[in-house]
Amino acid sequence: MNEDESAPARGSQVGGHQGEVQAGGEGGLAAALRGSRRGRAFLLVIDSWARTLFGGGAMVAILILVLIMVFLVWEGAGFIPEHHRSLVLYRRTGQEFVDAIRGPLVEHQALNRYLSRVRATDVDEMRKRGVGEAEAGEWLAAFDTFAANFRAAGAPLRSFVDGAAAVALDIKGRSQGWQGSDAAREANRLRELLPGATAALGEFESALRASMASVPASAGRGSEHAWARFRDMSGRLAASIPGAVARATAWDPDRPVPMGESLSAFFLGRRWAADSEWHERYGLLPLLIGSLCISAVAILVAVPFSVAAAIYVSQFATSAERGLIKPTIELIAAIPSIVLGFFGITVLGSGIQWLSGQPWMSWVPFFPVTERLNIFTAGLMLALMASPTIFTLAEDALRGVPVQFEEGSLALGATRFQTAVRMVVPAALSGIIAAVLLGFGRIVGETMVVLLVAGNRLEIPDFTQGFGALFQPAHTMTGIIAQELGEAPGGSLHYRALFMVGLTLFVMVLMINCATEMVLRRFHRMRG
Amino acid sequence: MRRPRRRKVGGAVPLAAWLWAAGLVAWAGHCRAGERLVIKGSDTIGAELMPPMREAYIGQGNDASFEIAAEGSATGLMALMEGGKDSCQIAMSSRELSATERLRVKMEGLDFLEIPIARDGIAVVVNARNPVACLTRQQVEEIFAGDIADWSAVGGRAGPIAVYARGASSGTRSTFQKMAMRGRDYASGARKMAGNQQVAAEVASNPNGIGYVGLPYARGRDLRVMRIDGRAPSAESIRDGSYPYSRPLYFFVRGQPKGQAARFVEFVLGPDGQRVVREHGFVPLDGAR
């Protein structure tokens, strides 16, 4: 590279391969003119060595990338048959049968949870209206009786399901050494439970309808909506019970599971339960949605700030300001992510929690925040991490706009602001978009910060709470790999599921980078 | 022009020599590492008990260098199964071998030795601002499995219960699942935390939080330890078995330990080691003085 350094500054600004070759040739020529024939021969040898070395380096990089891809696909592809086997087992050993009966019970539990939220709204409503102590107490007593009745409606079905689950688990435990006829005999053990299941479900339905007849009146207008929703949902639950009976009746341990279900259960699954004795579930959705929510927050926060800073630094700042701002922002990228994560927990997380608890913040509906590890905090931290990337690239793009554009605009009497907003930014727009996309890629792939700050709850955030969902914890695709790969035995279904998550992540980031490349190419064509 | 270039070409040879020498040194260091004791596994044991144990052991004039990694019981057991002597000599575990692990040990013919080193209670902790002071075992199971989702259902202030559990590699997680939840799955809303300390910190900051930690971690201004069926965890209630959630802590080794590892295990089980156990909030083994 000596030639390159010594090449005169007038060399092409384009950089890239063409420039280098040209500069190299020029340097060699100058030396050869000055030196002997032997010197020139030596130069040529060096030249070919350098070419081999650099070319080799590039080849190695490409090779390693291909190796990574092959490795990911290899390990991930094994997931499909393995997961399929697990789903077949789920059907054959009767977990599916029991889960069909259990379905309404799970819904019932969600309704119980919703009911306690309704109670909180009602109490709030009464406090707002200034209802007297006695009246409120009376209402609460009525409510609690109803809630207890409603909860009790599920008790007989639950004990039935517990019994059936024990049978299914027993079958699963013994399924290892099955001969052909064993499976049929074991399935009959479960089929014998069907009349009992139908009866228990019917009883549950009538108990549900009976308790619904005595729904207490809502405490005020504010909670009427919540009550209406509760009535609606419990009506739907009662109506769904015949469907559950039908599903349990239709259970057939020998019905084949289509191979595609292995994939759809992964990509559309809403539950990730790796250490379940009952049935390991690997559903991507909670992780994907967690990752996307956090990234969305991060992008929404990072883009305005870093693009504005880039516009300021490239268009308005004096060179002294530029010399201060640019290195400072870029320094953020040098902070180790574990340090940022630690900061996120102890300072930002606790700070937001404290702030949301202040009396003057109480008008915000979902404040105070009880969880200090949540989507919002993680998003803010990632915004901080992505802003140097976005800032630097956007600033480069803005400075790349030919100075003639600017001068022309100024000469026509536009102000600096008009020039910046109407002339320079549109001209550099694709560069800015590329910067944002690269920042997005960085955010999606970040691991340590989200592992520490996002709260790691494997559940899809409850979006019925509106923006309050942003203050719930979530888990991410990167976080789950970091957290669980260490304990997943090599080659197991769990291990392969984590590779599938990694593969999905890789494809996502690859697509983002491709999009960036396409945008940039357009940018060059426009400029060129 | 030529001079600097020559110097650069010449520079490559010493550079390679340096790299080679560095590699040699690293290799030599690797060979010497036979003296080192590599201990991996449970966070419960490794974070709170092992550092003072190491100090006490070295304080007795033993010349040993330790490498301790505490990232969950499963990680240690896996390292012990997979690696040779260099990667892990002693695995710490806060649970017994799981069914799959036992199967693997049997199939590969590994000679696993299980050595109980102390007892530990798992404390159920809540935020100090939470008025609930006592839960039944039934309630604990229902809370962690997600059947009960609001504090008002167990006599507290209304508010959604935030369950803090440990990550999947944790022995405490699976022990608790067996002991307190009859093997049921954790609620899907349970947060997975990396260590005891993290669970304690989050429960201390969240007024609606509940979690479980090894007894020595259950302290702090904003934490309150729950009584279970009227029993608070303590050295006495754990030793006599009246507190329901207690468990032995183990070392696992492959074959009879030799050399440094043998001396260390002997130390831990001896009176001095068991004193360290007691001083740091764990419960010594029954026979220990």
Short mmCIF file of C-alpha atoms in Angstrom, two decimals, chain B residues 72-279:
data_model
loop_
_atom_site.label_atom_id
_atom_site.label_comp_id
_atom_site.label_asym_id
_atom_site.label_seq_id
_atom_site.Cartn_x
_atom_site.Cartn_y
_atom_site.Cartn_z
CA GLY B 72 -26.55 -22.20 35.49
CA SER B 73 -26.45 -25.84 36.49
CA ALA B 74 -27.10 -27.14 32.98
CA THR B 75 -24.03 -25.40 31.59
CA GLY B 76 -21.72 -27.04 34.12
CA LEU B 77 -23.19 -30.50 33.69
CA MET B 78 -22.95 -30.18 29.94
CA ALA B 79 -19.34 -29.06 30.12
CA LEU B 80 -18.54 -31.99 32.40
CA MET B 81 -20.15 -34.44 29.98
CA GLU B 82 -18.68 -33.06 26.84
CA GLY B 83 -15.30 -31.80 27.80
CA GLY B 84 -12.23 -33.59 28.92
CA LYS B 85 -10.51 -32.72 32.14
CA ASP B 86 -9.36 -29.34 30.89
CA SER B 87 -12.74 -27.84 30.18
CA CYS B 88 -14.37 -28.66 33.50
CA GLN B 89 -13.31 -30.72 36.51
CA ILE B 90 -16.14 -30.00 38.90
CA ALA B 91 -19.71 -29.15 37.92
CA MET B 92 -21.78 -27.27 40.46
CA SER B 93 -25.46 -28.06 40.35
CA SER B 94 -28.46 -26.96 42.33
CA ARG B 95 -30.44 -29.98 41.15
CA GLU B 96 -30.06 -33.66 40.51
CA LEU B 97 -29.40 -34.95 37.02
CA SER B 98 -32.41 -34.60 34.74
CA ALA B 99 -33.86 -37.64 33.01
CA THR B 100 -32.14 -36.83 29.72
CA GLU B 101 -28.84 -36.20 31.43
CA ARG B 102 -29.07 -39.46 33.33
CA LEU B 103 -29.84 -41.25 30.10
CA ARG B 104 -26.84 -39.73 28.45
CA VAL B 105 -24.51 -40.53 31.32
CA LYS B 106 -25.69 -44.12 31.13
CA MET B 107 -25.44 -44.41 27.38
CA GLU B 108 -21.98 -42.94 27.12
CA GLY B 109 -20.80 -44.88 30.14
CA LEU B 110 -19.60 -41.78 31.98
CA ASP B 111 -18.63 -42.28 35.57
CA PHE B 112 -20.54 -39.50 37.29
CA LEU B 113 -20.18 -38.95 41.00
CA GLU B 114 -22.76 -36.88 42.86
CA ILE B 115 -21.47 -35.13 45.98
CA PRO B 116 -23.93 -33.11 48.12
CA ILE B 117 -22.08 -30.14 49.59
CA ALA B 118 -24.76 -28.09 51.35
CA ARG B 119 -28.47 -27.49 51.63
CA ASP B 120 -30.25 -24.43 50.42
CA GLY B 121 -33.75 -23.08 50.71
CA ILE B 122 -35.51 -21.41 47.83
CA ALA B 123 -37.12 -18.27 49.15
CA VAL B 124 -40.19 -16.80 47.51
CA VAL B 125 -39.70 -13.04 47.58
CA VAL B 126 -41.97 -10.08 46.94
CA ASN B 127 -41.56 -6.35 47.02
CA ALA B 128 -41.45 -4.85 50.51
CA ARG B 129 -44.43 -2.64 49.65
CA ASN B 130 -46.61 -5.68 49.05
CA PRO B 131 -48.95 -6.32 52.01
CA VAL B 132 -49.16 -10.08 51.40
CA ALA B 133 -46.94 -11.90 53.88
CA CYS B 134 -47.95 -15.52 53.62
CA LEU B 135 -48.94 -17.83 50.81
CA THR B 136 -50.03 -21.44 50.69
CA ARG B 137 -48.19 -23.92 48.50
CA GLN B 138 -51.31 -24.14 46.34
CA GLN B 139 -51.24 -20.38 45.81
CA VAL B 140 -47.54 -20.40 44.96
CA GLU B 141 -48.15 -23.06 42.34
CA GLU B 142 -51.07 -21.16 40.87
CA ILE B 143 -49.19 -17.87 40.79
CA PHE B 144 -46.13 -19.25 39.03
CA ALA B 145 -48.20 -21.33 36.63
CA GLY B 146 -50.30 -18.32 35.76
CA ASP B 147 -53.69 -19.40 37.15
CA ILE B 148 -53.71 -16.50 39.58
CA ALA B 149 -52.74 -13.31 37.85
CA ASP B 150 -53.81 -10.61 40.23
CA TRP B 151 -52.70 -9.85 43.76
CA SER B 152 -56.27 -9.25 44.87
CA ALA B 153 -56.91 -13.00 44.48
CA VAL B 154 -54.47 -13.77 47.31
CA GLY B 155 -55.46 -10.91 49.58
CA GLY B 156 -53.21 -8.17 48.27
CA ARG B 157 -53.80 -4.85 46.60
CA ALA B 158 -55.23 -5.16 43.09
CA GLY B 159 -52.50 -5.26 40.47
CA PRO B 160 -51.25 -7.72 37.88
CA ILE B 161 -48.73 -10.17 39.31
CA ALA B 162 -45.35 -9.94 37.62
CA VAL B 163 -43.63 -13.31 37.86
CA TYR B 164 -39.84 -13.33 37.80
CA ALA B 165 -38.37 -16.75 37.09
CA ARG B 166 -34.91 -17.86 36.16
CA GLY B 167 -33.63 -18.66 32.68
CA ALA B 168 -33.84 -22.13 31.23
CA SER B 169 -30.32 -23.19 32.20
CA SER B 170 -31.00 -22.61 35.87
CA GLY B 171 -31.16 -25.53 38.28
CA THR B 172 -33.19 -23.39 40.64
CA ARG B 173 -35.77 -22.99 37.89
CA SER B 174 -36.28 -26.69 37.38
CA THR B 175 -36.02 -27.55 41.07
CA PHE B 176 -38.68 -24.98 41.85
CA GLN B 177 -40.80 -26.30 39.01
CA LYS B 178 -40.68 -29.77 40.54
CA MET B 179 -40.96 -28.76 44.19
CA ALA B 180 -43.44 -25.94 44.07
CA MET B 181 -45.36 -26.38 40.84
CA ARG B 182 -45.76 -30.15 40.57
CA GLY B 183 -43.82 -30.01 37.32
CA ARG B 184 -46.31 -27.72 35.60
CA ASP B 185 -45.14 -25.21 33.01
CA TYR B 186 -44.32 -21.70 34.04
CA ALA B 187 -46.83 -19.02 33.12
CA SER B 188 -46.09 -17.73 29.65
CA GLY B 189 -45.82 -14.27 31.16
CA ALA B 190 -42.96 -15.26 33.46
CA ARG B 191 -39.85 -13.18 32.89
CA LYS B 192 -36.62 -15.08 32.53
CA MET B 193 -33.79 -13.61 34.54
CA ALA B 194 -30.13 -14.53 34.25
CA GLY B 195 -29.31 -14.90 37.93
CA ASN B 196 -30.53 -14.82 41.52
CA GLN B 197 -29.25 -11.31 41.95
CA GLN B 198 -31.17 -10.08 38.94
CA VAL B 199 -34.41 -11.62 40.20
CA ALA B 200 -33.86 -9.96 43.57
CA ALA B 201 -33.14 -6.58 41.97
CA GLU B 202 -36.22 -6.64 39.75
CA VAL B 203 -38.59 -7.80 42.46
CA ALA B 204 -37.17 -5.06 44.68
CA SER B 205 -38.00 -2.49 42.02
CA ASN B 206 -41.44 -3.76 41.01
CA PRO B 207 -44.25 -3.42 43.58
CA ASN B 208 -46.22 -6.18 41.84
CA GLY B 209 -43.29 -8.54 41.47
CA ILE B 210 -42.80 -12.02 42.86
CA GLY B 211 -39.85 -14.31 42.32
CA TYR B 212 -37.75 -17.02 43.87
CA VAL B 213 -34.09 -16.96 44.82
CA GLY B 214 -31.63 -19.04 46.81
CA LEU B 215 -32.00 -18.10 50.47
CA PRO B 216 -28.69 -16.20 50.75
CA TYR B 217 -29.88 -13.82 48.05
CA ALA B 218 -33.16 -13.01 49.75
CA ARG B 219 -32.02 -9.89 51.52
CA GLY B 220 -32.23 -6.24 50.79
CA ARG B 221 -34.26 -3.30 51.91
CA ASP B 222 -36.99 -3.62 49.31
CA LEU B 223 -37.40 -7.38 49.45
CA ARG B 224 -39.61 -9.43 51.66
CA VAL B 225 -39.40 -13.17 52.10
CA MET B 226 -42.76 -14.93 52.00
CA ARG B 227 -43.82 -17.40 54.59
CA ILE B 228 -45.07 -20.56 52.93
CA ASP B 229 -47.86 -22.36 54.79
CA GLY B 230 -46.85 -20.23 57.74
CA ARG B 231 -43.20 -21.26 57.63
CA ALA B 232 -40.39 -18.82 56.97
CA PRO B 233 -37.22 -20.25 55.48
CA SER B 234 -34.36 -20.38 57.95
CA ALA B 235 -31.47 -22.65 58.76
CA GLU B 236 -33.64 -24.53 61.26
CA SER B 237 -36.76 -24.87 59.15
CA ILE B 238 -34.67 -26.02 56.21
CA ARG B 239 -32.71 -28.57 58.22
CA ASP B 240 -35.75 -30.10 59.87
CA GLY B 241 -37.63 -30.07 56.57
CA SER B 242 -40.60 -28.02 57.73
CA TYR B 243 -39.97 -25.37 55.08
CA PRO B 244 -41.27 -26.95 51.90
CA TYR B 245 -38.84 -25.58 49.34
CA SER B 246 -35.39 -26.79 50.23
CA ARG B 247 -32.89 -28.79 48.27
CA PRO B 248 -29.36 -30.10 48.41
CA LEU B 249 -26.63 -28.46 46.36
CA TYR B 250 -24.21 -30.73 44.56
CA PHE B 251 -20.80 -31.07 43.07
CA PHE B 252 -20.56 -33.48 40.17
CA VAL B 253 -17.25 -35.02 39.15
CA ARG B 254 -16.23 -37.69 36.69
CA GLY B 255 -14.74 -40.65 38.46
CA GLN B 256 -12.98 -40.38 41.79
CA PRO B 257 -11.49 -36.87 41.92
CA LYS B 258 -7.71 -36.75 41.90
CA GLY B 259 -5.06 -34.23 42.89
CA GLN B 260 -6.19 -30.67 43.34
CA ALA B 261 -9.87 -31.46 42.73
CA ALA B 262 -9.85 -34.17 45.39
CA ARG B 263 -8.23 -31.87 47.91
CA PHE B 264 -10.75 -29.14 47.19
CA VAL B 265 -13.79 -31.42 47.49
CA GLU B 266 -12.41 -32.76 50.75
CA PHE B 267 -11.95 -29.20 52.00
CA VAL B 268 -15.52 -28.21 51.10
CA LEU B 269 -16.95 -31.21 52.91
CA GLY B 270 -14.65 -30.75 55.89
CA PRO B 271 -15.33 -28.56 58.94
CA ASP B 272 -13.69 -25.46 57.48
CA GLY B 273 -15.63 -25.67 54.23
CA GLN B 274 -18.90 -26.26 56.04
CA ARG B 275 -18.18 -23.23 58.21
CA VAL B 276 -17.94 -21.14 55.06
CA VAL B 277 -21.24 -22.69 53.97
CA ARG B 278 -22.89 -21.58 57.20
CA GLU B 279 -21.35 -18.11 57.20
#
